[in-house]
DNA sequence: TGGTAAGTCAAGCACCTGACTTAATCTCCC
DNA sequence: GGGAGATTAAGTCAGGTGCTTGACTTACCA
């Protein structure tokens, strides 16, 4: 697939070099704390404008990193989605929602940086929108939400939205926490990414199926 | 309480000016995207070193902002803690955990910036530690955790830690989401901070009391 | 009331950043 | 085999940054 010609191979190789260097630096020091120059140097490019040449602005670089991973995550999600079929068990749909990211991180092998990168981008006031654009285009994600809604028909729309946000936050930030703990050799609550996803699934199922105490609205 | 002398009053006034200006800029544009110079100017200080003079480094400024709010939040938490006494109902303890931040934000009046600021600082690789230091010293927080543990004696320690992290993430980021929606005039799932806290409490109670599916550890 | 110290202001410093320019290098395709 | 075009290297530039310096203002207190 990649690099039909020698030239294209080289180019995509340096692009990949820049992407991984940027991902690492961003995760460890913060997206805004790292300059494009530093990324170029860390990628072994003597040219200090290599990032600008290949990707444009820093926002474009962030988008490229996000997209690279989203492709793989989307594959996993589609596979899980196919496995659950038309289940009416909340747990099955929650697994579709929860497992792709941890499974992707497990597949990358240690160490990883994407979860921390992701958590940062998702909370930054200006970068946030990039991530939303990248992830909300997923067709399988839409189907999962629909499947979940079918399992929980009596849940008010507002609460549904609220709990969707909650689930998203938990998935992203718990993965980032675990990734950071692994990077720093700090103890983690779970032995593996798979177990971590199980714990996350327990929580998210409970969260979705929790009774709604009425408010004065 | 503040400003025994005229001089001290002026000083604490400019300090306050800097703190609120910084909080607003940090929340809206990102902590690292805003320079100390910009903060000084936004605070109406012609001097571009005002931040440096009064607070030192940017990390110190962040710490000062965090501390200012933590004091008020701690008061609310202590009050709620006294009200729950020695309850054995998980919901009571969860309310102690969940309500202080939304209640504090409600008391500040609209618009607020602290929740967004907080979410950023909590996910930044270098600033994170500051926030942890500031919030983990809370004695009432320790008592709440202990009370919660008493209600859930059979929960494994690892899962306890895991779900504590989850609750923390939910509290911070859901508050930030709501705050952002209010700032942008976007619809919010809940009509008030109090209702938002109720929804959050529903989720966190469910999360803590969820059954633990065994893993291979 | 005058000295003192704290706070404010303005200017300058070295450094870093993104953007631009120019030159060298190399693959591709005719 | 050679020119065209794309990629990398290297140097430059203006603007912004944190930090330092020194002079000025002002409230405090002996």
Short mmCIF file of C-alpha atoms in Angstrom, two decimals, chain A residues 24 30 33 79 83 119 129 145 167 178:
data_model
loop_
_atom_site.label_atom_id
_atom_site.label_comp_id
_atom_site.label_asym_id
_atom_site.label_seq_id
_atom_site.Cartn_x
_atom_site.Cartn_y
_atom_site.Cartn_z
CA UNK A 24 6.00 11.60 22.36
CA UNK A 30 2.49 19.30 26.74
CA UNK A 33 5.01 23.65 25.51
CA UNK A 79 -14.93 -5.51 14.57
CA UNK A 83 -19.50 -9.25 17.04
CA UNK A 119 -6.45 13.75 27.08
CA UNK A 129 -12.58 20.99 18.42
CA UNK A 145 -24.87 5.01 20.49
CA UNK A 167 -18.35 7.80 29.41
CA UNK A 178 -2.82 4.23 33.19
#
